[in-house]
Amino acid sequence: MTTPNKTSGPSVKEQLQDARRKSPLLARPGFLIRRLHQLHCSLFMEETRDFGITPVQYSLMTALAERGELDQNGLALEIGLERTSVAEVVLRLHDRGLLERRQSAMDGRVRLVKLTRKGKALMKKMAPAVQRAHDRTVAHLPEAERDIFLLHMVMLVEVNNENGSVPFRLP
């Protein structure tokens, strides 16, 4: 499939019809989103293989780098992930010395989590590889359309956020 062209060649509508003829799945946003996520995860893992960090782990670490110390429920909302999944990710990262966990002084049932110096250093080391993965994900879009693509994804996430099993905390 070629890049959509508004001035010459097949119209966007014609290009979408051509894609649908290849497979009806190419007409389904859910399929395309899932497939693009799979592809991005592969690129992420390829670029970051030396670090042994998954995209979900990196998202969790990014939230902690941005917000500082959070309880696990708040962390789940920050990245839009089930609490039980967050607990598992936190445990794995803690076992590697990348996160510090402690009980809240206000409520002993609450676990607070923050990045360790080792976790912050790893994020800094990973940043160029992570950026390469993000860049490679959208590299085949014309440069002028990359921001529009990202903005459209942001819009869809924001308007559909409450429909997810775990909402993503939006300011």
mmCIF file with all atom_site columns, N, CA and C in Angstrom, residues 86-128:
data_model
loop_
_atom_site.group_PDB
_atom_site.id
_atom_site.type_symbol
_atom_site.label_atom_id
_atom_site.label_alt_id
_atom_site.label_comp_id
_atom_site.label_asym_id
_atom_site.label_entity_id
_atom_site.label_seq_id
_atom_site.pdbx_PDB_ins_code
_atom_site.Cartn_x
_atom_site.Cartn_y
_atom_site.Cartn_z
_atom_site.occupancy
_atom_site.B_iso_or_equiv
_atom_site.pdbx_formal_charge
_atom_site.auth_seq_id
_atom_site.auth_comp_id
_atom_site.auth_asym_id
_atom_site.auth_atom_id
_atom_site.pdbx_PDB_model_num
ATOM 1   N N  . VAL A 1 86  ? -0.187 -4.634 37.403 1.00 0.00 ? 86  VAL A N  1
ATOM 2   C CA . VAL A 1 86  ? 0.778  -3.662 37.924 1.00 0.00 ? 86  VAL A CA 1
ATOM 3   C C  . VAL A 1 86  ? 1.573  -4.287 39.066 1.00 0.00 ? 86  VAL A C  1
ATOM 4   N N  . ALA A 1 87  ? 0.879  -4.997 39.954 1.00 0.00 ? 87  ALA A N  1
ATOM 5   C CA . ALA A 1 87  ? 1.561  -5.633 41.089 1.00 0.00 ? 87  ALA A CA 1
ATOM 6   C C  . ALA A 1 87  ? 2.635  -6.604 40.603 1.00 0.00 ? 87  ALA A C  1
ATOM 7   N N  . GLU A 1 88  ? 2.333  -7.370 39.555 1.00 0.00 ? 88  GLU A N  1
ATOM 8   C CA . GLU A 1 88  ? 3.306  -8.318 39.012 1.00 0.00 ? 88  GLU A CA 1
ATOM 9   C C  . GLU A 1 88  ? 4.502  -7.600 38.397 1.00 0.00 ? 88  GLU A C  1
ATOM 10  N N  . VAL A 1 89  ? 4.232  -6.533 37.643 1.00 0.00 ? 89  VAL A N  1
ATOM 11  C CA . VAL A 1 89  ? 5.313  -5.770 37.011 1.00 0.00 ? 89  VAL A CA 1
ATOM 12  C C  . VAL A 1 89  ? 6.180  -5.114 38.084 1.00 0.00 ? 89  VAL A C  1
ATOM 13  N N  . VAL A 1 90  ? 5.538  -4.541 39.093 1.00 0.00 ? 90  VAL A N  1
ATOM 14  C CA . VAL A 1 90  ? 6.277  -3.902 40.181 1.00 0.00 ? 90  VAL A CA 1
ATOM 15  C C  . VAL A 1 90  ? 7.196  -4.916 40.858 1.00 0.00 ? 90  VAL A C  1
ATOM 16  N N  . LEU A 1 91  ? 6.689  -6.086 41.124 1.00 0.00 ? 91  LEU A N  1
ATOM 17  C CA . LEU A 1 91  ? 7.497  -7.110 41.784 1.00 0.00 ? 91  LEU A CA 1
ATOM 18  C C  . LEU A 1 91  ? 8.724  -7.480 40.942 1.00 0.00 ? 91  LEU A C  1
ATOM 19  N N  . ARG A 1 92  ? 8.524  -7.667 39.651 1.00 0.00 ? 92  ARG A N  1
ATOM 20  C CA . ARG A 1 92  ? 9.658  -8.018 38.765 1.00 0.00 ? 92  ARG A CA 1
ATOM 21  C C  . ARG A 1 92  ? 10.709 -6.910 38.757 1.00 0.00 ? 92  ARG A C  1
ATOM 22  N N  . LEU A 1 93  ? 10.255 -5.667 38.651 1.00 0.00 ? 93  LEU A N  1
ATOM 23  C CA . LEU A 1 93  ? 11.198 -4.549 38.610 1.00 0.00 ? 93  LEU A CA 1
ATOM 24  C C  . LEU A 1 93  ? 11.874 -4.343 39.964 1.00 0.00 ? 93  LEU A C  1
ATOM 25  N N  . HIS A 1 94  ? 11.133 -4.583 41.038 1.00 0.00 ? 94  HIS A N  1
ATOM 26  C CA . HIS A 1 94  ? 11.708 -4.502 42.384 1.00 0.00 ? 94  HIS A CA 1
ATOM 27  C C  . HIS A 1 94  ? 12.800 -5.552 42.559 1.00 0.00 ? 94  HIS A C  1
ATOM 28  N N  . ASP A 1 95  ? 12.516 -6.774 42.100 1.00 0.00 ? 95  ASP A N  1
ATOM 29  C CA . ASP A 1 95  ? 13.490 -7.863 42.211 1.00 0.00 ? 95  ASP A CA 1
ATOM 30  C C  . ASP A 1 95  ? 14.783 -7.553 41.465 1.00 0.00 ? 95  ASP A C  1
ATOM 31  N N  . ARG A 1 96  ? 14.696 -6.726 40.443 1.00 0.00 ? 96  ARG A N  1
ATOM 32  C CA . ARG A 1 96  ? 15.892 -6.320 39.678 1.00 0.00 ? 96  ARG A CA 1
ATOM 33  C C  . ARG A 1 96  ? 16.567 -5.084 40.270 1.00 0.00 ? 96  ARG A C  1
ATOM 34  N N  . GLY A 1 97  ? 15.997 -4.555 41.355 1.00 0.00 ? 97  GLY A N  1
ATOM 35  C CA . GLY A 1 97  ? 16.585 -3.380 41.991 1.00 0.00 ? 97  GLY A CA 1
ATOM 36  C C  . GLY A 1 97  ? 16.271 -2.076 41.291 1.00 0.00 ? 97  GLY A C  1
ATOM 37  N N  . LEU A 1 98  ? 15.243 -2.070 40.432 1.00 0.00 ? 98  LEU A N  1
ATOM 38  C CA . LEU A 1 98  ? 14.892 -0.871 39.670 1.00 0.00 ? 98  LEU A CA 1
ATOM 39  C C  . LEU A 1 98  ? 13.832 -0.031 40.368 1.00 0.00 ? 98  LEU A C  1
ATOM 40  N N  . LEU A 1 99  ? 13.084 -0.663 41.282 1.00 0.00 ? 99  LEU A N  1
ATOM 41  C CA . LEU A 1 99  ? 12.040 0.031  42.041 1.00 0.00 ? 99  LEU A CA 1
ATOM 42  C C  . LEU A 1 99  ? 12.247 -0.211 43.522 1.00 0.00 ? 99  LEU A C  1
ATOM 43  N N  . GLU A 1 100 ? 11.799 0.753  44.283 1.00 0.00 ? 100 GLU A N  1
ATOM 44  C CA . GLU A 1 100 ? 11.773 0.638  45.745 1.00 0.00 ? 100 GLU A CA 1
ATOM 45  C C  . GLU A 1 100 ? 10.307 0.617  46.162 1.00 0.00 ? 100 GLU A C  1
ATOM 46  N N  . ARG A 1 101 ? 9.976  -0.275 47.079 1.00 0.00 ? 101 ARG A N  1
ATOM 47  C CA . ARG A 1 101 ? 8.598  -0.379 47.590 1.00 0.00 ? 101 ARG A CA 1
ATOM 48  C C  . ARG A 1 101 ? 8.627  -0.150 49.090 1.00 0.00 ? 101 ARG A C  1
ATOM 49  N N  . ARG A 1 102 ? 7.581  0.516  49.595 1.00 0.00 ? 102 ARG A N  1
ATOM 50  C CA . ARG A 1 102 ? 7.452  0.686  51.039 1.00 0.00 ? 102 ARG A CA 1
ATOM 51  C C  . ARG A 1 102 ? 5.991  0.839  51.392 1.00 0.00 ? 102 ARG A C  1
ATOM 52  N N  . GLN A 1 103 ? 5.683  0.541  52.633 1.00 0.00 ? 103 GLN A N  1
ATOM 53  C CA . GLN A 1 103 ? 4.310  0.724  53.103 1.00 0.00 ? 103 GLN A CA 1
ATOM 54  C C  . GLN A 1 103 ? 4.062  2.201  53.364 1.00 0.00 ? 103 GLN A C  1
ATOM 55  N N  . SER A 1 104 ? 2.851  2.620  53.104 1.00 0.00 ? 104 SER A N  1
ATOM 56  C CA . SER A 1 104 ? 2.451  3.992  53.384 1.00 0.00 ? 104 SER A CA 1
ATOM 57  C C  . SER A 1 104 ? 2.362  4.195  54.889 1.00 0.00 ? 104 SER A C  1
ATOM 58  N N  . ALA A 1 105 ? 2.849  5.323  55.368 1.00 0.00 ? 105 ALA A N  1
ATOM 59  C CA . ALA A 1 105 ? 2.748  5.659  56.785 1.00 0.00 ? 105 ALA A CA 1
ATOM 60  C C  . ALA A 1 105 ? 1.291  5.939  57.177 1.00 0.00 ? 105 ALA A C  1
ATOM 61  N N  . MET A 1 106 ? 0.487  6.360  56.195 1.00 0.00 ? 106 MET A N  1
ATOM 62  C CA . MET A 1 106 ? -0.918 6.700  56.454 1.00 0.00 ? 106 MET A CA 1
ATOM 63  C C  . MET A 1 106 ? -1.819 5.471  56.464 1.00 0.00 ? 106 MET A C  1
ATOM 64  N N  . ASP A 1 107 ? -1.476 4.476  55.645 1.00 0.00 ? 107 ASP A N  1
ATOM 65  C CA . ASP A 1 107 ? -2.305 3.282  55.528 1.00 0.00 ? 107 ASP A CA 1
ATOM 66  C C  . ASP A 1 107 ? -1.391 2.093  55.254 1.00 0.00 ? 107 ASP A C  1
ATOM 67  N N  . GLY A 1 108 ? -1.226 1.234  56.207 1.00 0.00 ? 108 GLY A N  1
ATOM 68  C CA . GLY A 1 108 ? -0.315 0.102  56.099 1.00 0.00 ? 108 GLY A CA 1
ATOM 69  C C  . GLY A 1 108 ? -0.659 -0.890 55.006 1.00 0.00 ? 108 GLY A C  1
ATOM 70  N N  . ARG A 1 109 ? -1.884 -0.817 54.473 1.00 0.00 ? 109 ARG A N  1
ATOM 71  C CA . ARG A 1 109 ? -2.279 -1.714 53.371 1.00 0.00 ? 109 ARG A CA 1
ATOM 72  C C  . ARG A 1 109 ? -1.779 -1.219 52.018 1.00 0.00 ? 109 ARG A C  1
ATOM 73  N N  . VAL A 1 110 ? -1.380 0.039  51.977 1.00 0.00 ? 110 VAL A N  1
ATOM 74  C CA . VAL A 1 110 ? -0.987 0.674  50.715 1.00 0.00 ? 110 VAL A CA 1
ATOM 75  C C  . VAL A 1 110 ? 0.520  0.574  50.529 1.00 0.00 ? 110 VAL A C  1
ATOM 76  N N  . ARG A 1 111 ? 0.923  0.113  49.340 1.00 0.00 ? 111 ARG A N  1
ATOM 77  C CA . ARG A 1 111 ? 2.338  0.052  48.975 1.00 0.00 ? 111 ARG A CA 1
ATOM 78  C C  . ARG A 1 111 ? 2.671  1.233  48.078 1.00 0.00 ? 111 ARG A C  1
ATOM 79  N N  . LEU A 1 112 ? 3.695  1.967  48.458 1.00 0.00 ? 112 LEU A N  1
ATOM 80  C CA . LEU A 1 112 ? 4.191  3.067  47.635 1.00 0.00 ? 112 LEU A CA 1
ATOM 81  C C  . LEU A 1 112 ? 5.394  2.578  46.843 1.00 0.00 ? 112 LEU A C  1
ATOM 82  N N  . VAL A 1 113 ? 5.524  3.076  45.627 1.00 0.00 ? 113 VAL A N  1
ATOM 83  C CA . VAL A 1 113 ? 6.562  2.616  44.716 1.00 0.00 ? 113 VAL A CA 1
ATOM 84  C C  . VAL A 1 113 ? 7.264  3.827  44.116 1.00 0.00 ? 113 VAL A C  1
ATOM 85  N N  . LYS A 1 114 ? 8.586  3.721  43.975 1.00 0.00 ? 114 LYS A N  1
ATOM 86  C CA . LYS A 1 114 ? 9.329  4.754  43.256 1.00 0.00 ? 114 LYS A CA 1
ATOM 87  C C  . LYS A 1 114 ? 10.551 4.130  42.608 1.00 0.00 ? 114 LYS A C  1
ATOM 88  N N  . LEU A 1 115 ? 11.095 4.837  41.624 1.00 0.00 ? 115 LEU A N  1
ATOM 89  C CA . LEU A 1 115 ? 12.304 4.375  40.945 1.00 0.00 ? 115 LEU A CA 1
ATOM 90  C C  . LEU A 1 115 ? 13.498 4.492  41.879 1.00 0.00 ? 115 LEU A C  1
ATOM 91  N N  . THR A 1 116 ? 14.397 3.539  41.784 1.00 0.00 ? 116 THR A N  1
ATOM 92  C CA . THR A 1 116 ? 15.671 3.644  42.487 1.00 0.00 ? 116 THR A CA 1
ATOM 93  C C  . THR A 1 116 ? 16.641 4.414  41.586 1.00 0.00 ? 116 THR A C  1
ATOM 94  N N  . ARG A 1 117 ? 17.805 4.727  42.111 1.00 0.00 ? 117 ARG A N  1
ATOM 95  C CA . ARG A 1 117 ? 18.828 5.362  41.268 1.00 0.00 ? 117 ARG A CA 1
ATOM 96  C C  . ARG A 1 117 ? 19.167 4.458  40.086 1.00 0.00 ? 117 ARG A C  1
ATOM 97  N N  . LYS A 1 118 ? 19.232 3.162  40.356 1.00 0.00 ? 118 LYS A N  1
ATOM 98  C CA . LYS A 1 118 ? 19.505 2.197  39.292 1.00 0.00 ? 118 LYS A CA 1
ATOM 99  C C  . LYS A 1 118 ? 18.412 2.239  38.224 1.00 0.00 ? 118 LYS A C  1
ATOM 100 N N  . GLY A 1 119 ? 17.154 2.364  38.644 1.00 0.00 ? 119 GLY A N  1
ATOM 101 C CA . GLY A 1 119 ? 16.039 2.460  37.705 1.00 0.00 ? 119 GLY A CA 1
ATOM 102 C C  . GLY A 1 119 ? 16.109 3.728  36.873 1.00 0.00 ? 119 GLY A C  1
ATOM 103 N N  . LYS A 1 120 ? 16.444 4.840  37.520 1.00 0.00 ? 120 LYS A N  1
ATOM 104 C CA . LYS A 1 120 ? 16.574 6.113  36.790 1.00 0.00 ? 120 LYS A CA 1
ATOM 105 C C  . LYS A 1 120 ? 17.719 6.045  35.795 1.00 0.00 ? 120 LYS A C  1
ATOM 106 N N  . ALA A 1 121 ? 18.826 5.444  36.208 1.00 0.00 ? 121 ALA A N  1
ATOM 107 C CA . ALA A 1 121 ? 19.980 5.313  35.309 1.00 0.00 ? 121 ALA A CA 1
ATOM 108 C C  . ALA A 1 121 ? 19.645 4.436  34.112 1.00 0.00 ? 121 ALA A C  1
ATOM 109 N N  . LEU A 1 122 ? 18.898 3.349  34.347 1.00 0.00 ? 122 LEU A N  1
ATOM 110 C CA . LEU A 1 122 ? 18.512 2.466  33.247 1.00 0.00 ? 122 LEU A CA 1
ATOM 111 C C  . LEU A 1 122 ? 17.617 3.203  32.260 1.00 0.00 ? 122 LEU A C  1
ATOM 112 N N  . MET A 1 123 ? 16.690 3.977  32.771 1.00 0.00 ? 123 MET A N  1
ATOM 113 C CA . MET A 1 123 ? 15.806 4.733  31.872 1.00 0.00 ? 123 MET A CA 1
ATOM 114 C C  . MET A 1 123 ? 16.615 5.701  31.008 1.00 0.00 ? 123 MET A C  1
ATOM 115 N N  . LYS A 1 124 ? 17.581 6.336  31.616 1.00 0.00 ? 124 LYS A N  1
ATOM 116 C CA . LYS A 1 124 ? 18.419 7.281  30.862 1.00 0.00 ? 124 LYS A CA 1
ATOM 117 C C  . LYS A 1 124 ? 19.206 6.544  29.775 1.00 0.00 ? 124 LYS A C  1
ATOM 118 N N  . LYS A 1 125 ? 19.756 5.366  30.117 1.00 0.00 ? 125 LYS A N  1
ATOM 119 C CA . LYS A 1 125 ? 20.492 4.565  29.129 1.00 0.00 ? 125 LYS A CA 1
ATOM 120 C C  . LYS A 1 125 ? 19.584 4.088  28.009 1.00 0.00 ? 125 LYS A C  1
ATOM 121 N N  . MET A 1 126 ? 18.341 3.748  28.355 1.00 0.00 ? 126 MET A N  1
ATOM 122 C CA . MET A 1 126 ? 17.403 3.202  27.380 1.00 0.00 ? 126 MET A CA 1
ATOM 123 C C  . MET A 1 126 ? 16.817 4.249  26.447 1.00 0.00 ? 126 MET A C  1
ATOM 124 N N  . ALA A 1 127 ? 16.811 5.495  26.844 1.00 0.00 ? 127 ALA A N  1
ATOM 125 C CA . ALA A 1 127 ? 16.089 6.544  26.111 1.00 0.00 ? 127 ALA A CA 1
ATOM 126 C C  . ALA A 1 127 ? 16.383 6.562  24.615 1.00 0.00 ? 127 ALA A C  1
ATOM 127 N N  . PRO A 1 128 ? 17.650 6.505  24.165 1.00 0.00 ? 128 PRO A N  1
ATOM 128 C CA . PRO A 1 128 ? 17.880 6.520  22.709 1.00 0.00 ? 128 PRO A CA 1
ATOM 129 C C  . PRO A 1 128 ? 17.282 5.299  22.003 1.00 0.00 ? 128 PRO A C  1
#
